[in-house]
Amino acid sequence: MGTTGSATSSRRWRWASVKLGVAVVCLAGLLGFDLLTSPDIRIGGLMVAVPALSATFLAPGQVLFVVLLTLPSVAIAALANDTLGTEAFPVSFATVALISVASVATASARQRRERELAQSRWVATIMQNLLLRPLPRRLGPLSISSVYIAAEKEANIGGDVYAAAVTPRSVRVMVGDVQGKGLGAVEVVVYLLTAFRQAARNGTTLAELPAFLDRSLRDELVDVQATSDEPDSVSRRRALEGFVTAVIVEFSEGEDVVRITNSGHPPPLLIRQDKVLPLDPTESALPLGLGDLRAGEHHVDTYELAVGDRLLLYTDGVIEARDAAGRFYPLSDRVARWTDRDSDEVLDAIRTDLLRHVGARPNDDVAMVAVQRMV
């Protein structure tokens, strides 16, 4: 840890020295050009641009160093151009001095904002990692790989979610997609993850789990609406938009099957040797959070899962990603090309190919989890 920190500090120091060197070279170049050319060509006034521009990329102390070089350079240029004793020189020199002082102040303000932004990003990263815990590489009979791409550039997570939980009888993996984006979606993610982990501790069965998550989400959203100072129309809209599509898979050690419950989510892909098969639900179900629109138990589908078989769980940010011509990303076709690779390599290949397909950062969050039965 100490070695890594020292190496990072060394790189930063070298980069800061390079930037300072660039500023000094520019100043020296302007002065040299002014001294070597005819007095009719005067560019000494351009020297004030060096500390001003330095304020955008140098530390305040470095800008001050540049200022201490700039002021005598302006005087030397004035002496060479026979303007040192003119009435205009004190005014022009004072102007350079004022701009130089403002440059140091600007660099100080910029550095302070950068530190505040870095602190905010650090806090946000810690909070996001607490919410979306990294999935374990091995859990019971399963090996697990995952990929997450947040649509928001400065975010680590968004409205997509994945989680794993262990019950006394099984291992569960969930992938979900919250309607909406931004902080509102992250808020619903918190409710969903809390309920999912609580259900595992309470011994809620897979058949009961969607209804449990649905009730928990609706209860939380009702509480938010009741305690919010937003207008009723806004609160009601947030409650209606707070639904989640989710697929939950459950594996019991010693069994050759996987049980799946799907709440309006894209179907998992079963990768068996060189085949890729979508596991569509036999009965449709509403997304979580909309259970008040249609009561009833969620159906649990059971599929054979042999040693070596893999399941790919993903969100619609993958299959709804479009290229420049408006074509959706053909996930199943792409995965069929990489069935001979291990799970990490498959997810890396999908991520690279998906970004190439859209030509930029996806417009929607992307979450993928590959689960393989090892024993």
Short mmCIF file of C-alpha atoms in Angstrom, two decimals:
data_model
loop_
_atom_site.label_atom_id
_atom_site.label_comp_id
_atom_site.label_asym_id
_atom_site.label_seq_id
_atom_site.Cartn_x
_atom_site.Cartn_y
_atom_site.Cartn_z
CA MET A 1 0.00 0.00 0.00
CA GLY A 2 2.85 2.37 0.94
CA THR A 3 4.77 1.53 -2.23
CA THR A 4 1.71 2.22 -4.37
CA GLY A 5 1.12 5.56 -2.64
CA SER A 6 4.77 6.57 -3.09
CA ALA A 7 4.69 5.68 -6.79
CA THR A 8 1.50 7.70 -7.27
CA SER A 9 3.00 10.71 -5.45
CA SER A 10 6.16 10.43 -7.55
CA ARG A 11 4.16 10.43 -10.79
CA ARG A 12 2.15 13.45 -9.65
CA TRP A 13 5.33 15.34 -8.74
CA ARG A 14 6.90 14.58 -12.11
CA TRP A 15 3.75 15.65 -13.97
CA ALA A 16 3.57 18.89 -11.94
CA SER A 17 7.23 19.57 -12.75
CA VAL A 18 6.58 19.02 -16.45
CA LYS A 19 3.68 21.49 -16.43
CA LEU A 20 5.75 24.08 -14.57
CA GLY A 21 8.55 23.56 -17.06
CA VAL A 22 6.19 24.21 -19.96
CA ALA A 23 5.12 27.52 -18.42
CA VAL A 24 8.73 28.59 -17.81
CA VAL A 25 9.77 27.63 -21.34
CA CYS A 26 6.88 29.65 -22.80
CA LEU A 27 7.89 32.68 -20.75
CA ALA A 28 11.54 32.32 -21.73
CA GLY A 29 10.55 31.91 -25.37
CA LEU A 30 8.52 35.11 -25.37
CA LEU A 31 11.32 37.03 -23.67
CA GLY A 32 13.95 35.65 -26.01
CA PHE A 33 11.89 36.45 -29.10
CA ASP A 34 11.33 40.00 -27.83
CA LEU A 35 15.05 40.54 -27.20
CA LEU A 36 16.20 39.08 -30.51
CA THR A 37 13.77 40.97 -32.75
CA SER A 38 13.65 44.59 -33.75
CA PRO A 39 12.40 47.10 -31.14
CA ASP A 40 9.60 47.82 -33.57
CA ILE A 41 8.23 44.35 -32.80
CA ARG A 42 7.19 44.31 -29.17
CA ILE A 43 5.61 41.17 -27.69
CA GLY A 44 6.63 41.74 -24.10
CA GLY A 45 3.01 42.45 -23.25
CA LEU A 46 2.14 38.87 -24.11
CA MET A 47 4.13 37.66 -21.11
CA VAL A 48 1.20 38.46 -18.85
CA ALA A 49 -0.65 35.62 -20.56
CA VAL A 50 1.78 33.07 -19.09
CA PRO A 51 0.74 33.42 -15.40
CA ALA A 52 -2.88 33.88 -16.46
CA LEU A 53 -2.90 30.61 -18.40
CA SER A 54 -0.79 28.89 -15.73
CA ALA A 55 -3.61 29.48 -13.24
CA THR A 56 -5.69 26.91 -15.14
CA PHE A 57 -3.29 24.00 -14.60
CA LEU A 58 -0.63 24.87 -11.98
CA ALA A 59 -0.77 24.95 -8.19
CA PRO A 60 -0.85 28.40 -6.53
CA GLY A 61 2.79 28.15 -5.42
CA GLN A 62 3.88 27.28 -8.95
CA VAL A 63 1.88 30.18 -10.38
CA LEU A 64 3.58 32.48 -7.86
CA PHE A 65 6.95 31.18 -9.07
CA VAL A 66 5.93 31.97 -12.66
CA VAL A 67 4.82 35.46 -11.54
CA LEU A 68 8.21 36.09 -9.91
CA LEU A 69 9.83 35.26 -13.24
CA THR A 70 7.32 37.24 -15.29
CA LEU A 71 7.68 40.61 -13.54
CA PRO A 72 11.47 40.97 -14.09
CA SER A 73 11.06 39.58 -17.62
CA VAL A 74 8.61 42.39 -18.41
CA ALA A 75 11.10 44.93 -17.04
CA ILE A 76 13.97 43.40 -19.08
CA ALA A 77 11.86 43.52 -22.25
CA ALA A 78 10.94 47.16 -21.56
CA LEU A 79 14.61 48.01 -21.06
CA ALA A 80 15.56 46.35 -24.34
CA ASN A 81 12.77 48.22 -26.15
CA ASP A 82 13.63 51.59 -24.60
CA THR A 83 10.25 51.88 -22.89
CA LEU A 84 11.40 51.46 -19.28
CA GLY A 85 11.57 55.19 -18.65
CA THR A 86 8.36 56.13 -20.41
CA GLU A 87 5.26 57.34 -18.60
CA ALA A 88 3.30 54.35 -19.89
CA PHE A 89 5.58 51.74 -18.34
CA PRO A 90 4.42 52.07 -14.69
CA VAL A 91 0.82 51.65 -15.86
CA SER A 92 1.58 48.60 -17.99
CA PHE A 93 3.76 47.08 -15.24
CA ALA A 94 1.04 47.62 -12.64
CA THR A 95 -1.42 45.93 -15.00
CA VAL A 96 0.86 42.91 -15.29
CA ALA A 97 1.26 42.81 -11.49
CA LEU A 98 -2.51 42.94 -10.90
CA ILE A 99 -3.19 40.20 -13.45
CA SER A 100 -0.42 38.14 -11.86
CA VAL A 101 -1.93 38.50 -8.38
CA ALA A 102 -5.35 37.58 -9.79
CA SER A 103 -3.77 34.52 -11.41
CA VAL A 104 -2.44 33.27 -8.07
CA ALA A 105 -5.85 33.85 -6.49
CA THR A 106 -7.56 32.03 -9.36
CA ALA A 107 -5.22 29.06 -8.99
CA SER A 108 -5.98 28.92 -5.26
CA ALA A 109 -9.74 28.95 -5.88
CA ARG A 110 -9.40 26.29 -8.60
CA GLN A 111 -7.33 24.03 -6.37
CA ARG A 112 -9.84 24.41 -3.53
CA ARG A 113 -12.73 23.44 -5.84
CA GLU A 114 -10.77 20.46 -7.14
CA ARG A 115 -10.18 19.23 -3.60
CA GLU A 116 -13.84 19.64 -2.71
CA LEU A 117 -14.87 17.79 -5.87
CA ALA A 118 -12.38 15.00 -5.17
CA GLN A 119 -13.73 14.68 -1.63
CA SER A 120 -17.32 14.57 -2.90
CA ARG A 121 -16.43 11.91 -5.46
CA TRP A 122 -14.64 9.86 -2.81
CA VAL A 123 -17.67 10.00 -0.50
CA ALA A 124 -19.99 9.13 -3.40
CA THR A 125 -17.80 6.16 -4.37
CA ILE A 126 -17.81 4.83 -0.80
CA MET A 127 -21.59 5.17 -0.56
CA GLN A 128 -22.15 3.55 -3.94
CA ASN A 129 -19.87 0.64 -3.06
CA LEU A 130 -21.80 0.16 0.16
CA LEU A 131 -25.03 0.01 -1.82
CA LEU A 132 -23.83 -2.19 -4.66
CA ARG A 133 -21.52 -4.61 -2.93
CA PRO A 134 -19.13 -6.51 -5.19
CA LEU A 135 -20.43 -10.01 -5.82
CA PRO A 136 -18.27 -12.83 -4.42
CA ARG A 137 -16.24 -14.78 -6.94
CA ARG A 138 -17.47 -18.06 -5.47
CA LEU A 139 -20.67 -18.71 -3.57
CA GLY A 140 -21.68 -22.28 -2.72
CA PRO A 141 -21.66 -24.36 -5.91
CA LEU A 142 -21.44 -21.27 -8.12
CA SER A 143 -18.75 -19.09 -9.63
CA ILE A 144 -19.92 -15.53 -10.27
CA SER A 145 -18.69 -12.79 -12.60
CA SER A 146 -20.24 -9.36 -13.03
CA VAL A 147 -20.01 -6.13 -15.03
CA TYR A 148 -21.64 -2.76 -14.35
CA ILE A 149 -21.63 0.30 -16.62
CA ALA A 150 -23.40 3.36 -15.24
CA ALA A 151 -24.98 5.68 -17.81
CA GLU A 152 -24.03 8.71 -15.71
CA LYS A 153 -20.37 9.51 -16.35
CA GLU A 154 -19.50 10.49 -12.77
CA ALA A 155 -21.46 7.64 -11.15
CA ASN A 156 -20.51 4.09 -10.22
CA ILE A 157 -24.08 2.89 -10.02
CA GLY A 158 -27.43 3.97 -11.39
CA GLY A 159 -30.82 2.34 -11.68
CA ASP A 160 -29.57 -1.18 -12.37
CA VAL A 161 -28.82 -3.51 -9.50
CA TYR A 162 -27.43 -6.94 -8.76
CA ALA A 163 -27.05 -8.82 -5.52
CA ALA A 164 -26.43 -12.27 -4.08
CA ALA A 165 -27.75 -13.81 -0.88
CA VAL A 166 -27.41 -17.10 0.97
CA THR A 167 -30.34 -18.79 2.68
CA PRO A 168 -30.16 -21.92 4.86
CA ARG A 169 -31.22 -23.96 1.82
CA SER A 170 -29.90 -22.16 -1.25
CA VAL A 171 -27.95 -19.43 -3.00
CA ARG A 172 -29.82 -16.61 -4.76
CA VAL A 173 -28.70 -14.09 -7.35
CA MET A 174 -30.83 -11.13 -8.43
CA VAL A 175 -30.49 -8.68 -11.30
CA GLY A 176 -32.94 -5.79 -11.51
CA ASP A 177 -33.64 -2.57 -13.36
CA VAL A 178 -35.32 0.38 -11.66
CA GLN A 179 -37.58 2.56 -13.76
CA GLY A 180 -36.05 5.99 -14.15
CA LYS A 181 -32.59 7.44 -13.59
CA GLY A 182 -30.67 9.63 -11.19
CA LEU A 183 -30.99 9.85 -7.42
CA GLY A 184 -34.61 8.71 -7.47
CA ALA A 185 -33.61 5.41 -9.07
CA VAL A 186 -30.74 4.94 -6.60
CA GLU A 187 -33.21 5.50 -3.76
CA VAL A 188 -35.37 2.63 -5.04
CA VAL A 189 -32.23 0.49 -5.41
CA VAL A 190 -31.61 0.95 -1.69
CA TYR A 191 -35.13 -0.21 -0.84
CA LEU A 192 -34.84 -3.25 -3.11
CA LEU A 193 -31.45 -4.39 -1.82
CA THR A 194 -32.53 -3.98 1.79
CA ALA A 195 -35.67 -6.06 1.22
CA PHE A 196 -33.79 -8.73 -0.76
CA ARG A 197 -31.25 -9.27 2.02
CA GLN A 198 -33.92 -9.17 4.70
CA ALA A 199 -35.90 -11.87 2.87
CA ALA A 200 -32.87 -14.16 2.89
CA ARG A 201 -32.49 -13.69 6.65
CA ASN A 202 -36.21 -14.25 7.24
CA GLY A 203 -36.28 -17.53 5.32
CA THR A 204 -38.69 -16.24 2.67
CA THR A 205 -39.08 -18.86 -0.05
CA LEU A 206 -38.42 -18.09 -3.72
CA ALA A 207 -42.14 -18.39 -4.48
CA GLU A 208 -42.90 -15.84 -1.77
CA LEU A 209 -39.96 -13.57 -2.54
CA PRO A 210 -41.42 -11.42 -5.39
CA ALA A 211 -44.52 -10.62 -3.35
CA PHE A 212 -42.34 -9.79 -0.34
CA LEU A 213 -40.16 -7.45 -2.41
CA ASP A 214 -43.23 -5.91 -4.03
CA ARG A 215 -44.85 -5.12 -0.68
CA SER A 216 -41.61 -3.76 0.73
CA LEU A 217 -41.12 -1.43 -2.21
CA ARG A 218 -44.69 -0.14 -2.12
CA ASP A 219 -44.54 0.37 1.66
CA GLU A 220 -41.33 2.38 1.36
CA LEU A 221 -42.72 4.50 -1.45
CA VAL A 222 -45.91 5.15 0.51
CA ASP A 223 -43.81 6.27 3.48
CA VAL A 224 -41.82 8.60 1.22
CA GLN A 225 -45.03 10.05 -0.17
CA ALA A 226 -46.50 10.54 3.30
CA THR A 227 -43.44 12.33 4.66
CA SER A 228 -42.49 14.29 1.53
CA ASP A 229 -43.02 18.03 1.29
CA GLU A 230 -43.34 17.73 -2.50
CA PRO A 231 -46.70 18.44 -4.16
CA ASP A 232 -49.04 15.43 -4.12
CA SER A 233 -48.89 15.13 -7.91
CA VAL A 234 -45.09 14.81 -7.81
CA SER A 235 -45.17 12.27 -4.97
CA ARG A 236 -47.79 10.18 -6.73
CA ARG A 237 -45.77 10.21 -9.92
CA ARG A 238 -42.67 9.09 -8.07
CA ALA A 239 -44.62 6.26 -6.46
CA LEU A 240 -45.97 5.10 -9.81
CA GLU A 241 -42.52 5.28 -11.39
CA GLY A 242 -40.86 3.39 -8.55
CA PHE A 243 -41.19 -0.07 -10.04
CA VAL A 244 -38.48 -2.58 -10.77
CA THR A 245 -38.13 -5.37 -13.29
CA ALA A 246 -36.13 -8.20 -11.75
CA VAL A 247 -35.10 -11.78 -12.31
CA ILE A 248 -34.05 -13.95 -9.37
CA VAL A 249 -32.34 -17.33 -9.75
CA GLU A 250 -31.96 -19.85 -6.94
CA PHE A 251 -29.58 -22.79 -6.70
CA SER A 252 -29.72 -25.52 -4.07
CA GLU A 253 -26.50 -27.45 -3.50
CA GLY A 254 -26.73 -31.06 -4.62
CA GLU A 255 -29.59 -30.42 -7.06
CA ASP A 256 -29.29 -30.37 -10.85
CA VAL A 257 -31.81 -27.57 -11.35
CA VAL A 258 -32.10 -23.81 -11.16
CA ARG A 259 -35.31 -22.10 -10.08
CA ILE A 260 -36.19 -18.74 -11.61
CA THR A 261 -38.80 -16.13 -10.89
CA ASN A 262 -39.13 -13.30 -13.39
CA SER A 263 -40.91 -10.01 -12.76
CA GLY A 264 -41.12 -8.37 -16.17
CA HIS A 265 -37.37 -8.68 -16.79
CA PRO A 266 -35.46 -9.84 -19.90
CA PRO A 267 -35.04 -13.63 -19.75
CA PRO A 268 -31.70 -15.12 -18.66
CA LEU A 269 -29.57 -16.87 -21.25
CA LEU A 270 -28.54 -20.46 -20.59
CA ILE A 271 -25.10 -21.18 -22.04
CA ARG A 272 -24.69 -24.95 -22.41
CA GLN A 273 -21.59 -26.01 -24.33
CA ASP A 274 -21.95 -24.21 -27.70
CA LYS A 275 -25.67 -23.43 -27.33
CA VAL A 276 -27.33 -20.24 -26.07
CA LEU A 277 -30.95 -20.63 -24.95
CA PRO A 278 -33.24 -17.88 -23.58
CA LEU A 279 -35.17 -19.03 -20.50
CA ASP A 280 -38.46 -17.24 -21.08
CA PRO A 281 -40.94 -17.34 -18.17
CA THR A 282 -43.90 -19.65 -18.65
CA GLU A 283 -46.17 -17.06 -17.03
CA SER A 284 -45.86 -13.29 -17.27
CA ALA A 285 -45.67 -11.17 -14.13
CA LEU A 286 -45.76 -7.47 -13.38
CA PRO A 287 -42.63 -5.64 -12.26
CA LEU A 288 -42.04 -5.29 -8.54
CA GLY A 289 -43.83 -2.32 -7.03
CA LEU A 290 -46.95 -2.74 -9.18
CA GLY A 291 -48.46 -5.65 -7.27
CA ASP A 292 -51.49 -3.60 -6.28
CA LEU A 293 -52.55 -3.65 -9.93
CA ARG A 294 -52.80 -7.43 -10.07
CA ALA A 295 -52.65 -9.69 -7.04
CA GLY A 296 -51.44 -13.27 -7.17
CA GLU A 297 -48.37 -15.41 -6.64
CA HIS A 298 -45.39 -15.21 -8.93
CA HIS A 299 -44.67 -18.37 -10.87
CA VAL A 300 -41.38 -20.21 -10.34
CA ASP A 301 -39.87 -21.95 -13.37
CA THR A 302 -37.48 -24.85 -12.95
CA TYR A 303 -34.76 -25.73 -15.46
CA GLU A 304 -32.06 -28.36 -15.58
CA LEU A 305 -28.62 -27.00 -14.75
CA ALA A 306 -25.71 -29.38 -15.22
CA VAL A 307 -22.16 -28.92 -13.98
CA GLY A 308 -20.47 -26.43 -16.32
CA ASP A 309 -23.71 -24.76 -17.45
CA ARG A 310 -23.84 -20.98 -17.19
CA LEU A 311 -26.58 -18.41 -16.82
CA LEU A 312 -26.19 -14.87 -18.12
CA LEU A 313 -28.41 -12.35 -16.33
CA TYR A 314 -28.57 -8.84 -17.74
CA THR A 315 -30.64 -5.66 -17.86
CA ASP A 316 -32.40 -4.12 -20.85
CA GLY A 317 -29.61 -1.59 -21.15
CA VAL A 318 -27.78 -4.36 -23.04
CA ILE A 319 -30.43 -5.52 -25.49
CA GLU A 320 -31.93 -2.06 -26.06
CA ALA A 321 -28.62 -0.40 -26.88
CA ARG A 322 -28.76 0.94 -30.46
CA ASP A 323 -26.08 1.63 -33.02
CA ALA A 324 -26.00 4.65 -35.34
CA ALA A 325 -28.52 2.95 -37.66
CA GLY A 326 -30.95 2.28 -34.79
CA ARG A 327 -30.30 -1.48 -34.59
CA PHE A 328 -30.57 -3.15 -31.19
CA TYR A 329 -27.62 -5.02 -29.78
CA PRO A 330 -27.96 -8.76 -30.70
CA LEU A 331 -26.89 -10.22 -27.36
CA SER A 332 -27.74 -13.90 -28.01
CA ASP A 333 -25.99 -13.90 -31.38
CA ARG A 334 -22.89 -12.32 -29.92
CA VAL A 335 -22.73 -14.65 -26.92
CA ALA A 336 -22.96 -17.65 -29.27
CA ARG A 337 -19.56 -16.62 -30.67
CA TRP A 338 -17.86 -16.75 -27.29
CA THR A 339 -19.21 -19.93 -25.67
CA ASP A 340 -15.68 -21.37 -25.56
CA ARG A 341 -14.47 -18.56 -23.29
CA ASP A 342 -14.73 -18.42 -19.50
CA SER A 343 -17.29 -16.16 -17.82
CA ASP A 344 -14.95 -13.22 -17.21
CA GLU A 345 -13.83 -13.27 -20.83
CA VAL A 346 -17.43 -13.47 -22.07
CA LEU A 347 -18.47 -10.42 -20.03
CA ASP A 348 -15.40 -8.48 -21.12
CA ALA A 349 -16.13 -9.34 -24.75
CA ILE A 350 -19.76 -8.22 -24.41
CA ARG A 351 -18.76 -4.95 -22.75
CA THR A 352 -16.19 -4.14 -25.44
CA ASP A 353 -18.54 -5.14 -28.25
CA LEU A 354 -21.47 -3.24 -26.73
CA LEU A 355 -19.47 -0.01 -26.43
CA ARG A 356 -18.31 -0.45 -30.00
CA HIS A 357 -21.92 -1.04 -31.09
CA VAL A 358 -23.25 2.19 -29.56
CA GLY A 359 -20.10 4.14 -30.39
CA ALA A 360 -20.11 5.91 -27.02
CA ARG A 361 -21.20 5.46 -23.43
CA PRO A 362 -24.61 3.69 -23.26
CA ASN A 363 -27.65 5.89 -22.69
CA ASP A 364 -28.96 3.41 -20.12
CA ASP A 365 -27.30 1.63 -17.22
CA VAL A 366 -25.94 -1.84 -17.96
CA ALA A 367 -25.59 -4.71 -15.51
CA MET A 368 -24.56 -8.28 -16.35
CA VAL A 369 -23.95 -11.27 -14.11
CA ALA A 370 -22.65 -14.65 -15.30
CA VAL A 371 -23.28 -17.57 -12.96
CA GLN A 372 -21.71 -20.99 -13.56
CA ARG A 373 -22.39 -24.23 -11.72
CA MET A 374 -19.04 -25.71 -10.68
CA VAL A 375 -20.08 -28.85 -8.74
#
